[in-house]
Amino acid sequence: MNQRRRSFLRYTLMIIDAAVIVLSYLFTYYLRDKLFTFGLDDLAPFPVYFNLMGTVLIVWMILLRLFRNYDFLRGHRLVSAWRICRNLIPVELVGLGALAMGLFFIRDTVISRTFLMTFAGINYVLMVAAKLLFRVYFYRLQKKDRYHRKVLLLGNKRAVEQFQATARTTPELLLNATVEPRFALPVEEHLSDEERQRFFDDVLDYVTKNVVDEVVLAYSDLRLQELAPLISDCHRMGLMVNIVLDFSGIEYTRSEVDTVGPFNIVSFQSYDFSPLQRFVKHTIDYAIGLVGFLAFLVIFLVVAPAIKLDSPGPIFFVQPRKGKNGRDFNLVKFRTMAVDAEARKAELMEQNEMQGHMFKIARDPRITRVGKILRKTSLDEFPQFLNVLKGDMSIVGTRPPTAEEFLQYEKHHRRRLSVAPGITGMWQVSGRNRIDDFEEIVKLDTWYIDHWSVWLDLRIIFKTLFVLLSGR
């Protein structure tokens, strides 16, 4: 619970990681240059590789933070060895890919690609070893008496028992702490000033006569004004005070506490994206969006005349859709249907194969001949890269509904729009032709939001490419 201690340990681990990366890099050069030379070209002089080492260090440190390799220090938590090994895999793969792409774009022919692959492998092994050793060291450090925390748990019986039950199933909550529970001061009832002061005096007397590092206040229906004098006295005595807020009746993915002036604000979020992760997601969106837009310009030269020759009407189909949290935007696609497609939708509603707030039929008579080809190859989606560059959409996300569909949404359906809509997503790579229940789509989208990571986005992008190339 000590934020300074957690920050110190986190920065210590970052320094260790940086040292491991540099050591792995130097060790790889030594192995490659001095020992494993048979059948391989000679490496360039070390100064050439030394210049690259700074870039490698920066890229790897960013990726370590991005893929949550420091989360195990949250709330005194010690994560499993398996999670440590798992979280480091995308760091090495993405880092290796980023370096390879960077060297390709600058047309570098000096740096050995086998050197980079060897470095990634060695760095992974040494990084896992270092983190596991640090984990053991951190655990043993907490066992020492000088780091042992004496926690005074105050509250009414129900709240204290709930907190202790949670601590038993979540050991990291009170890691290396001895807890002294005391049931007193039923805050739900209005006490006289004398009764309240008597309780405060008892607590301060206990704190004075015993070793106490932290005080935890656990009350159901807590009214802070009732406890303000006690909190102030603990502060004057140099004791950390933790207030347990019971959010058990509230559904949320992540909560944050911020201080604005005299107010402490608790924010509840339906997704768990850090600012760095959002920045990387936006960067990926714009990078892929730019490449996709250039591809769209080339495709346009072929597709546009074909659409005009096949059927009368515009080249593009522009339709109002609902974006993040219900924002309106115009989705752009190559037109694949007759111009009166929307007007004929009502007469075809009986053939709708989807259960819920979506419309789809197998042999839609409104689709043109060119439209069938565009849909089969997904070329009709390429204009949506314009929406990505405008910021209306993301590369990976949930499919944006029409205004008509949005009006029929139930409360849990709206969570699909808590993130930016995407060109591709879980539905597209999970067999969209086999899923005909809208609730199943909602479950897939909700799973995506709850488990989002940059690595998950990259997996969906690669799966999408596989689906397109295989014609599924």
Short mmCIF file of C-alpha atoms in Angstrom, two decimals:
data_model
loop_
_atom_site.label_atom_id
_atom_site.label_comp_id
_atom_site.label_asym_id
_atom_site.label_seq_id
_atom_site.Cartn_x
_atom_site.Cartn_y
_atom_site.Cartn_z
CA MET A 1 0.00 0.00 0.00
CA ASN A 2 3.03 2.31 0.26
CA GLN A 3 3.14 4.13 -3.07
CA ARG A 4 6.70 5.38 -2.60
CA ARG A 5 7.96 1.87 -1.89
CA ARG A 6 6.19 0.50 -4.97
CA SER A 7 7.61 3.29 -7.14
CA PHE A 8 11.12 2.70 -5.79
CA LEU A 9 10.91 -1.02 -6.52
CA ARG A 10 9.47 -0.38 -9.98
CA TYR A 11 12.28 2.01 -10.90
CA THR A 12 14.81 -0.44 -9.47
CA LEU A 13 13.42 -3.13 -11.74
CA MET A 14 13.59 -0.77 -14.73
CA ILE A 15 17.28 -0.12 -14.01
CA ILE A 16 17.87 -3.88 -13.80
CA ASP A 17 16.05 -4.37 -17.11
CA ALA A 18 18.16 -1.71 -18.79
CA ALA A 19 21.33 -3.35 -17.48
CA VAL A 20 20.17 -6.77 -18.73
CA ILE A 21 19.44 -5.38 -22.20
CA VAL A 22 22.89 -3.80 -22.46
CA LEU A 23 24.56 -6.95 -21.10
CA SER A 24 22.63 -9.16 -23.56
CA TYR A 25 23.61 -6.90 -26.44
CA LEU A 26 27.30 -6.91 -25.54
CA PHE A 27 27.28 -10.65 -24.81
CA THR A 28 25.62 -11.36 -28.18
CA TYR A 29 28.27 -9.36 -30.01
CA TYR A 30 31.04 -11.23 -28.16
CA LEU A 31 29.52 -14.64 -28.95
CA ARG A 32 28.88 -13.79 -32.58
CA ASP A 33 32.22 -12.10 -33.17
CA LYS A 34 34.56 -14.36 -31.19
CA LEU A 35 32.98 -17.79 -30.79
CA PHE A 36 30.27 -18.56 -33.36
CA THR A 37 31.94 -17.52 -36.59
CA PHE A 38 31.83 -20.75 -38.57
CA GLY A 39 29.84 -20.38 -41.79
CA LEU A 40 28.79 -16.81 -40.97
CA ASP A 41 29.92 -13.49 -42.36
CA ASP A 42 32.17 -11.35 -40.18
CA LEU A 43 30.41 -8.70 -38.13
CA ALA A 44 31.00 -5.01 -38.72
CA PRO A 45 33.30 -3.27 -36.21
CA PHE A 46 31.86 -2.80 -32.73
CA PRO A 47 31.41 1.01 -33.03
CA VAL A 48 28.78 0.34 -35.72
CA TYR A 49 26.80 -1.90 -33.36
CA PHE A 50 27.42 0.42 -30.42
CA ASN A 51 25.55 3.18 -32.26
CA LEU A 52 22.52 0.88 -32.55
CA MET A 53 22.57 -0.14 -28.89
CA GLY A 54 20.93 3.09 -27.71
CA THR A 55 18.01 2.58 -30.09
CA VAL A 56 17.63 -1.03 -28.95
CA LEU A 57 17.60 0.06 -25.31
CA ILE A 58 14.90 2.70 -25.86
CA VAL A 59 12.69 0.40 -27.96
CA TRP A 60 12.91 -2.48 -25.47
CA MET A 61 12.24 -0.28 -22.43
CA ILE A 62 9.13 1.16 -24.07
CA LEU A 63 7.90 -2.31 -25.00
CA LEU A 64 8.50 -3.63 -21.48
CA ARG A 65 6.24 -0.90 -20.12
CA LEU A 66 3.74 -1.26 -22.93
CA PHE A 67 3.26 -5.00 -22.43
CA ARG A 68 2.76 -4.58 -18.67
CA ASN A 69 5.95 -6.13 -17.42
CA TYR A 70 5.86 -3.95 -14.29
CA ASP A 71 2.28 -4.72 -13.22
CA PHE A 72 3.40 -7.32 -10.70
CA LEU A 73 4.27 -4.53 -8.28
CA ARG A 74 0.71 -3.24 -8.08
CA GLY A 75 -0.69 -3.58 -4.60
CA HIS A 76 2.30 -5.66 -3.39
CA ARG A 77 1.32 -8.33 -5.91
CA LEU A 78 3.75 -11.04 -6.93
CA VAL A 79 2.70 -12.49 -10.26
CA SER A 80 3.43 -16.04 -11.32
CA ALA A 81 6.58 -17.13 -13.13
CA TRP A 82 4.40 -18.15 -16.08
CA ARG A 83 3.07 -14.62 -16.48
CA ILE A 84 6.60 -13.20 -16.38
CA CYS A 85 7.65 -15.56 -19.19
CA ARG A 86 4.48 -14.87 -21.19
CA ASN A 87 4.65 -11.07 -20.98
CA LEU A 88 8.23 -11.01 -22.26
CA ILE A 89 7.48 -12.94 -25.47
CA PRO A 90 5.73 -10.07 -27.33
CA VAL A 91 8.47 -7.68 -26.18
CA GLU A 92 11.12 -9.69 -28.02
CA LEU A 93 8.97 -10.41 -31.10
CA VAL A 94 7.69 -6.85 -31.56
CA GLY A 95 11.10 -5.37 -30.79
CA LEU A 96 12.79 -7.65 -33.29
CA GLY A 97 10.16 -6.83 -35.91
CA ALA A 98 10.46 -3.08 -35.29
CA LEU A 99 14.25 -3.19 -35.66
CA ALA A 100 14.04 -5.29 -38.83
CA MET A 101 11.50 -2.90 -40.38
CA GLY A 102 13.54 0.14 -39.39
CA LEU A 103 16.72 -1.27 -40.92
CA PHE A 104 14.77 -2.23 -44.05
CA PHE A 105 13.37 1.27 -44.55
CA ILE A 106 16.78 2.93 -44.14
CA ARG A 107 18.23 0.27 -46.47
CA ASP A 108 20.87 -0.83 -43.97
CA THR A 109 23.08 -3.69 -45.14
CA VAL A 110 25.67 -3.57 -42.35
CA ILE A 111 23.80 -4.80 -39.27
CA SER A 112 23.50 -8.60 -39.24
CA ARG A 113 19.93 -9.88 -38.99
CA THR A 114 21.17 -13.09 -37.37
CA PHE A 115 22.81 -10.91 -34.72
CA LEU A 116 19.45 -9.31 -33.93
CA MET A 117 17.67 -12.67 -33.71
CA THR A 118 20.41 -14.04 -31.46
CA PHE A 119 20.17 -10.95 -29.26
CA ALA A 120 16.39 -11.34 -28.92
CA GLY A 121 16.79 -14.96 -27.81
CA ILE A 122 19.60 -14.27 -25.34
CA ASN A 123 17.86 -11.19 -23.98
CA TYR A 124 14.66 -13.18 -23.38
CA VAL A 125 16.49 -15.85 -21.39
CA LEU A 126 18.48 -13.35 -19.31
CA MET A 127 15.44 -11.13 -18.78
CA VAL A 128 13.34 -14.04 -17.52
CA ALA A 129 16.16 -15.12 -15.21
CA ALA A 130 16.62 -11.58 -13.87
CA LYS A 131 12.91 -11.07 -13.22
CA LEU A 132 12.52 -14.43 -11.50
CA LEU A 133 15.53 -13.68 -9.29
CA PHE A 134 14.12 -10.25 -8.52
CA ARG A 135 10.80 -11.87 -7.66
CA VAL A 136 12.51 -14.20 -5.18
CA TYR A 137 14.54 -11.31 -3.74
CA PHE A 138 11.45 -9.12 -3.39
CA TYR A 139 9.54 -11.90 -1.62
CA ARG A 140 12.40 -12.57 0.82
CA LEU A 141 12.86 -8.86 1.37
CA GLN A 142 9.25 -8.59 2.48
CA LYS A 143 9.86 -11.37 5.01
CA LYS A 144 12.45 -9.31 6.87
CA ASP A 145 11.19 -7.66 10.03
CA ARG A 146 12.14 -4.12 8.99
CA TYR A 147 9.79 -4.44 6.01
CA HIS A 148 7.06 -6.19 7.98
CA ARG A 149 4.01 -3.93 8.29
CA LYS A 150 1.78 -3.78 11.33
CA VAL A 151 -1.71 -2.84 10.16
CA LEU A 152 -4.51 -1.70 12.45
CA LEU A 153 -7.84 -2.60 10.85
CA LEU A 154 -10.76 -0.51 12.13
CA GLY A 155 -14.37 -0.91 11.15
CA ASN A 156 -17.74 -2.37 11.90
CA LYS A 157 -17.94 -6.15 12.04
CA ARG A 158 -19.51 -6.73 8.62
CA ALA A 159 -17.07 -4.54 6.69
CA VAL A 160 -14.02 -5.89 8.54
CA GLU A 161 -15.05 -9.51 7.94
CA GLN A 162 -15.61 -8.78 4.23
CA PHE A 163 -12.19 -7.16 3.98
CA GLN A 164 -10.49 -10.06 5.76
CA ALA A 165 -12.29 -12.58 3.54
CA THR A 166 -11.01 -10.74 0.48
CA ALA A 167 -7.49 -10.66 1.94
CA ARG A 168 -7.55 -14.45 2.43
CA THR A 169 -8.38 -15.04 -1.24
CA THR A 170 -6.10 -12.22 -2.41
CA PRO A 171 -2.90 -12.59 -0.34
CA GLU A 172 -1.15 -9.72 -2.12
CA LEU A 173 -3.64 -7.28 -0.56
CA LEU A 174 -1.88 -7.53 2.81
CA LEU A 175 1.43 -9.09 1.79
CA ASN A 176 3.77 -9.40 4.75
CA ALA A 177 1.40 -7.63 7.13
CA THR A 178 0.15 -8.51 10.58
CA VAL A 179 -3.43 -7.30 10.97
CA GLU A 180 -5.06 -6.36 14.26
CA PRO A 181 -8.83 -6.14 13.69
CA ARG A 182 -10.91 -3.99 16.05
CA PHE A 183 -14.68 -3.71 15.73
CA ALA A 184 -15.88 -0.31 16.83
CA LEU A 185 -17.64 2.90 15.88
CA PRO A 186 -20.73 1.81 13.91
CA VAL A 187 -20.69 4.75 11.54
CA GLU A 188 -24.08 3.74 10.13
CA GLU A 189 -25.56 4.98 13.39
CA HIS A 190 -25.34 8.58 14.58
CA LEU A 191 -23.20 8.68 17.69
CA SER A 192 -22.95 11.37 20.26
CA ASP A 193 -19.85 13.52 20.33
CA GLU A 194 -18.81 11.87 23.61
CA GLU A 195 -19.10 8.32 22.20
CA ARG A 196 -17.18 9.24 19.07
CA GLN A 197 -14.42 10.98 21.04
CA ARG A 198 -14.14 8.00 23.39
CA PHE A 199 -13.55 5.72 20.39
CA PHE A 200 -10.93 8.07 18.95
CA ASP A 201 -9.12 8.20 22.28
CA ASP A 202 -9.08 4.39 22.48
CA VAL A 203 -7.58 4.13 19.00
CA LEU A 204 -4.91 6.74 19.66
CA ASP A 205 -4.07 5.07 22.97
CA TYR A 206 -3.61 1.74 21.18
CA VAL A 207 -1.45 3.35 18.48
CA THR A 208 0.71 5.00 21.13
CA LYS A 209 1.31 1.78 23.07
CA ASN A 210 1.77 -0.58 20.09
CA VAL A 211 3.74 -0.71 16.85
CA VAL A 212 1.44 0.43 14.04
CA ASP A 213 2.62 1.25 10.51
CA GLU A 214 -0.71 1.71 8.77
CA VAL A 215 -4.34 2.18 9.65
CA VAL A 216 -7.08 0.70 7.46
CA LEU A 217 -10.62 2.04 7.81
CA ALA A 218 -13.23 -0.45 6.61
CA TYR A 219 -16.80 0.67 7.11
CA SER A 220 -19.91 -0.08 5.10
CA ASP A 221 -21.85 3.05 4.17
CA LEU A 222 -18.82 5.10 5.18
CA ARG A 223 -19.29 8.77 6.03
CA LEU A 224 -15.82 10.31 6.05
CA GLN A 225 -16.87 13.35 8.04
CA GLU A 226 -17.52 11.04 11.00
CA LEU A 227 -13.88 9.88 10.92
CA ALA A 228 -12.18 13.12 9.86
CA PRO A 229 -10.74 13.86 13.35
CA LEU A 230 -9.24 10.36 13.63
CA ILE A 231 -7.70 10.57 10.15
CA SER A 232 -6.19 13.96 11.00
CA ASP A 233 -4.71 12.64 14.26
CA CYS A 234 -3.15 9.64 12.47
CA HIS A 235 -1.69 12.02 9.90
CA ARG A 236 -0.13 14.14 12.65
CA MET A 237 1.42 10.98 14.11
CA GLY A 238 2.95 10.07 10.73
CA LEU A 239 0.74 7.02 10.13
CA MET A 240 -0.49 6.02 6.70
CA VAL A 241 -4.29 5.79 6.59
CA ASN A 242 -6.02 3.57 4.02
CA ILE A 243 -9.77 3.85 3.47
CA VAL A 244 -11.51 0.77 2.08
CA LEU A 245 -14.31 1.79 -0.26
CA ASP A 246 -16.81 -0.98 -0.97
CA PHE A 247 -17.62 -1.03 -4.70
CA SER A 248 -18.95 -4.60 -4.67
CA GLY A 249 -22.32 -3.51 -6.06
CA ILE A 250 -20.79 -1.60 -8.96
CA GLU A 251 -19.72 -3.18 -12.27
CA TYR A 252 -16.47 -1.72 -13.58
CA THR A 253 -13.19 -2.82 -15.13
CA ARG A 254 -10.83 -0.23 -13.69
CA SER A 255 -11.04 2.48 -11.05
CA GLU A 256 -8.76 5.46 -10.50
CA VAL A 257 -8.55 8.02 -7.73
CA ASP A 258 -7.50 11.57 -8.57
CA THR A 259 -7.24 14.75 -6.52
CA VAL A 260 -8.62 18.01 -7.89
CA GLY A 261 -8.39 20.84 -5.39
CA PRO A 262 -10.08 19.71 -2.16
CA PHE A 263 -11.92 16.87 -3.90
CA ASN A 264 -10.88 13.21 -4.22
CA ILE A 265 -12.55 11.84 -7.34
CA VAL A 266 -13.05 8.11 -7.97
CA SER A 267 -13.38 7.31 -11.68
CA PHE A 268 -14.86 4.05 -12.96
CA GLN A 269 -13.88 2.86 -16.44
CA SER A 270 -15.26 0.07 -18.59
CA TYR A 271 -11.83 -0.68 -20.08
CA ASP A 272 -8.24 -0.79 -18.89
CA PHE A 273 -6.13 1.22 -21.38
CA SER A 274 -3.15 3.15 -20.05
CA PRO A 275 -2.21 6.48 -21.72
CA LEU A 276 0.87 4.84 -23.25
CA GLN A 277 -1.20 1.98 -24.66
CA ARG A 278 -3.71 4.42 -26.15
CA PHE A 279 -0.85 6.37 -27.73
CA VAL A 280 0.62 3.21 -29.27
CA LYS A 281 -2.82 2.13 -30.53
CA HIS A 282 -3.33 5.52 -32.20
CA THR A 283 0.18 5.34 -33.68
CA ILE A 284 -0.54 1.90 -35.15
CA ASP A 285 -3.87 3.19 -36.48
CA TYR A 286 -2.28 6.10 -38.31
CA ALA A 287 0.67 4.04 -39.59
CA ILE A 288 -1.51 1.25 -41.00
CA GLY A 289 -4.16 3.78 -42.01
CA LEU A 290 -1.63 5.66 -44.14
CA VAL A 291 -0.47 2.45 -45.84
CA GLY A 292 -4.08 1.41 -46.37
CA PHE A 293 -4.97 4.80 -47.82
CA LEU A 294 -2.13 4.54 -50.36
CA ALA A 295 -3.40 1.07 -51.30
CA PHE A 296 -6.91 2.53 -51.58
CA LEU A 297 -5.69 5.11 -54.12
CA VAL A 298 -4.28 2.33 -56.33
CA ILE A 299 -7.39 0.15 -55.95
CA PHE A 300 -9.62 3.13 -56.74
CA LEU A 301 -8.15 3.37 -60.25
CA VAL A 302 -9.49 -0.12 -61.04
CA VAL A 303 -12.58 -0.39 -58.86
CA ALA A 304 -14.15 3.01 -59.59
CA PRO A 305 -14.63 2.42 -63.37
CA ALA A 306 -15.90 -1.12 -62.69
CA ILE A 307 -18.57 0.17 -60.29
CA LYS A 308 -19.73 2.87 -62.72
CA LEU A 309 -19.90 0.44 -65.66
CA ASP A 310 -21.72 -2.25 -63.67
CA SER A 311 -24.63 -0.22 -62.29
CA PRO A 312 -25.85 3.37 -62.15
CA GLY A 313 -25.06 5.33 -59.02
CA PRO A 314 -22.14 6.80 -57.05
CA ILE A 315 -18.79 5.09 -56.55
CA PHE A 316 -18.91 5.38 -52.78
CA PHE A 317 -21.55 4.33 -50.28
CA VAL A 318 -21.64 6.85 -47.44
CA GLN A 319 -23.78 5.91 -44.44
CA PRO A 320 -24.25 7.62 -41.05
CA ARG A 321 -22.97 5.37 -38.27
CA LYS A 322 -22.48 5.59 -34.53
CA GLY A 323 -18.92 5.77 -33.25
CA LYS A 324 -17.34 5.91 -29.81
CA ASN A 325 -19.98 6.58 -27.13
CA GLY A 326 -22.60 7.31 -29.80
CA ARG A 327 -20.71 9.95 -31.81
CA ASP A 328 -22.07 10.39 -35.34
CA PHE A 329 -19.78 9.93 -38.33
CA ASN A 330 -20.10 8.98 -41.99
CA LEU A 331 -18.71 5.55 -42.83
CA VAL A 332 -17.30 5.31 -46.37
CA LYS A 333 -17.20 2.12 -48.47
CA PHE A 334 -17.12 1.26 -52.15
CA ARG A 335 -20.72 0.86 -53.28
CA THR A 336 -21.60 -2.84 -53.62
CA MET A 337 -25.40 -2.56 -53.83
CA ALA A 338 -28.00 -0.96 -56.03
CA VAL A 339 -28.79 2.66 -55.25
CA ASP A 340 -32.22 1.75 -53.81
CA ALA A 341 -30.77 -0.84 -51.40
CA GLU A 342 -31.82 0.98 -48.22
CA ALA A 343 -35.37 1.49 -49.51
CA ARG A 344 -35.69 -2.26 -50.22
CA LYS A 345 -34.35 -3.32 -46.82
CA ALA A 346 -37.81 -3.38 -45.21
CA GLU A 347 -39.23 -5.82 -47.76
CA LEU A 348 -36.29 -8.19 -47.20
CA MET A 349 -36.41 -8.07 -43.39
CA GLU A 350 -38.22 -11.42 -43.20
CA GLN A 351 -35.15 -13.09 -44.74
CA ASN A 352 -32.79 -11.63 -42.13
CA GLU A 353 -30.46 -14.40 -40.88
CA MET A 354 -29.20 -12.46 -37.87
CA GLN A 355 -30.83 -12.69 -34.47
CA GLY A 356 -30.83 -9.25 -32.93
CA HIS A 357 -29.96 -5.75 -34.06
CA MET A 358 -28.11 -6.54 -37.31
CA PHE A 359 -29.22 -7.31 -40.85
CA LYS A 360 -27.69 -9.93 -43.15
CA ILE A 361 -28.98 -12.37 -45.78
CA ALA A 362 -26.97 -14.92 -47.74
CA ARG A 363 -28.08 -14.14 -51.30
CA ASP A 364 -28.90 -10.46 -51.06
CA PRO A 365 -30.54 -9.45 -54.38
CA ARG A 366 -29.44 -5.85 -53.87
CA ILE A 367 -25.75 -6.69 -54.33
CA THR A 368 -24.35 -5.89 -57.79
CA ARG A 369 -22.06 -8.16 -59.81
CA VAL A 370 -18.99 -6.07 -59.04
CA GLY A 371 -20.22 -5.77 -55.46
CA LYS A 372 -20.05 -9.55 -55.00
CA ILE A 373 -16.38 -9.52 -56.01
CA LEU A 374 -15.60 -6.54 -53.79
CA ARG A 375 -17.26 -8.16 -50.78
CA LYS A 376 -15.64 -11.53 -51.41
CA THR A 377 -12.20 -9.90 -51.44
CA SER A 378 -13.09 -7.23 -48.81
CA LEU A 379 -11.92 -4.53 -51.23
CA ASP A 380 -15.10 -2.59 -50.46
CA GLU A 381 -13.69 -1.87 -46.98
CA PHE A 382 -10.59 0.03 -48.16
CA PRO A 383 -12.22 3.51 -48.18
CA GLN A 384 -12.63 3.10 -44.42
CA PHE A 385 -8.94 3.89 -44.06
CA LEU A 386 -10.13 7.46 -44.64
CA ASN A 387 -12.26 7.12 -41.51
CA VAL A 388 -9.22 5.85 -39.61
CA LEU A 389 -7.07 8.81 -40.67
CA LYS A 390 -9.89 11.19 -39.70
CA GLY A 391 -10.01 9.60 -36.23
CA ASP A 392 -13.56 8.26 -36.56
CA MET A 393 -12.43 4.63 -36.53
CA SER A 394 -9.57 2.39 -35.46
CA ILE A 395 -7.95 -0.48 -37.35
CA VAL A 396 -9.17 -2.96 -34.70
CA GLY A 397 -12.35 -2.43 -32.73
CA THR A 398 -16.06 -3.18 -32.84
CA ARG A 399 -18.28 -2.76 -35.88
CA PRO A 400 -20.16 0.58 -35.84
CA PRO A 401 -23.97 0.28 -35.84
CA THR A 402 -26.38 2.34 -37.88
CA ALA A 403 -28.51 4.93 -36.10
CA GLU A 404 -31.51 2.61 -36.44
CA GLU A 405 -29.67 -0.30 -34.83
CA PHE A 406 -28.29 1.95 -32.10
CA LEU A 407 -31.77 3.06 -31.03
CA GLN A 408 -32.69 -0.59 -30.38
CA TYR A 409 -29.64 -1.25 -28.20
CA GLU A 410 -30.09 -2.43 -24.64
CA LYS A 411 -27.79 -1.10 -21.91
CA HIS A 412 -25.16 -3.84 -22.18
CA HIS A 413 -25.07 -3.44 -25.98
CA ARG A 414 -23.85 0.15 -25.66
CA ARG A 415 -20.58 -1.07 -24.15
CA ARG A 416 -19.54 -2.06 -27.67
CA LEU A 417 -19.18 1.67 -28.32
CA SER A 418 -17.02 2.41 -25.29
CA VAL A 419 -14.07 2.04 -27.67
CA ALA A 420 -13.58 3.39 -31.17
CA PRO A 421 -15.17 1.20 -33.88
CA GLY A 422 -12.78 -0.73 -36.11
CA ILE A 423 -12.38 -1.98 -39.66
CA THR A 424 -11.73 -5.45 -38.26
CA GLY A 425 -12.28 -7.09 -34.91
CA MET A 426 -13.10 -10.24 -32.99
CA TRP A 427 -16.24 -10.96 -35.02
CA GLN A 428 -14.39 -10.79 -38.34
CA VAL A 429 -11.68 -13.25 -37.28
CA SER A 430 -13.97 -15.59 -35.32
CA GLY A 431 -16.03 -16.83 -38.25
CA ARG A 432 -18.46 -14.01 -38.99
CA ASN A 433 -20.22 -16.13 -41.63
CA ARG A 434 -21.07 -18.71 -38.95
CA ILE A 435 -22.26 -16.30 -36.22
CA ASP A 436 -25.89 -15.30 -36.61
CA ASP A 437 -26.72 -14.19 -33.06
CA PHE A 438 -26.10 -10.55 -32.20
CA GLU A 439 -25.62 -11.45 -28.52
CA GLU A 440 -22.67 -13.65 -29.51
CA ILE A 441 -21.14 -10.67 -31.31
CA VAL A 442 -21.66 -8.56 -28.18
CA LYS A 443 -19.89 -11.23 -26.10
CA LEU A 444 -16.93 -11.22 -28.51
CA ASP A 445 -16.73 -7.43 -28.44
CA THR A 446 -16.99 -7.35 -24.64
CA TRP A 447 -14.22 -9.95 -24.36
CA TYR A 448 -12.07 -7.80 -26.65
CA ILE A 449 -12.63 -4.70 -24.50
CA ASP A 450 -11.94 -6.56 -21.24
CA HIS A 451 -8.75 -8.23 -22.54
CA TRP A 452 -7.45 -5.50 -24.82
CA SER A 453 -3.72 -5.14 -25.38
CA VAL A 454 -1.48 -4.04 -28.23
CA TRP A 455 -0.49 -7.69 -28.65
CA LEU A 456 -4.17 -8.66 -29.05
CA ASP A 457 -4.63 -5.99 -31.73
CA LEU A 458 -1.60 -7.29 -33.62
CA ARG A 459 -2.92 -10.85 -33.42
CA ILE A 460 -6.29 -9.75 -34.83
CA ILE A 461 -4.58 -7.84 -37.64
CA PHE A 462 -2.50 -10.89 -38.62
CA LYS A 463 -5.57 -13.15 -38.40
CA THR A 464 -7.47 -10.71 -40.62
CA LEU A 465 -4.72 -10.89 -43.24
CA PHE A 466 -4.87 -14.69 -43.08
CA VAL A 467 -8.66 -14.65 -43.53
CA LEU A 468 -8.36 -12.32 -46.53
CA LEU A 469 -5.58 -14.31 -48.19
CA SER A 470 -7.30 -17.65 -47.59
CA GLY A 471 -10.61 -16.35 -48.92
CA ARG A 472 -12.58 -17.42 -45.84
#
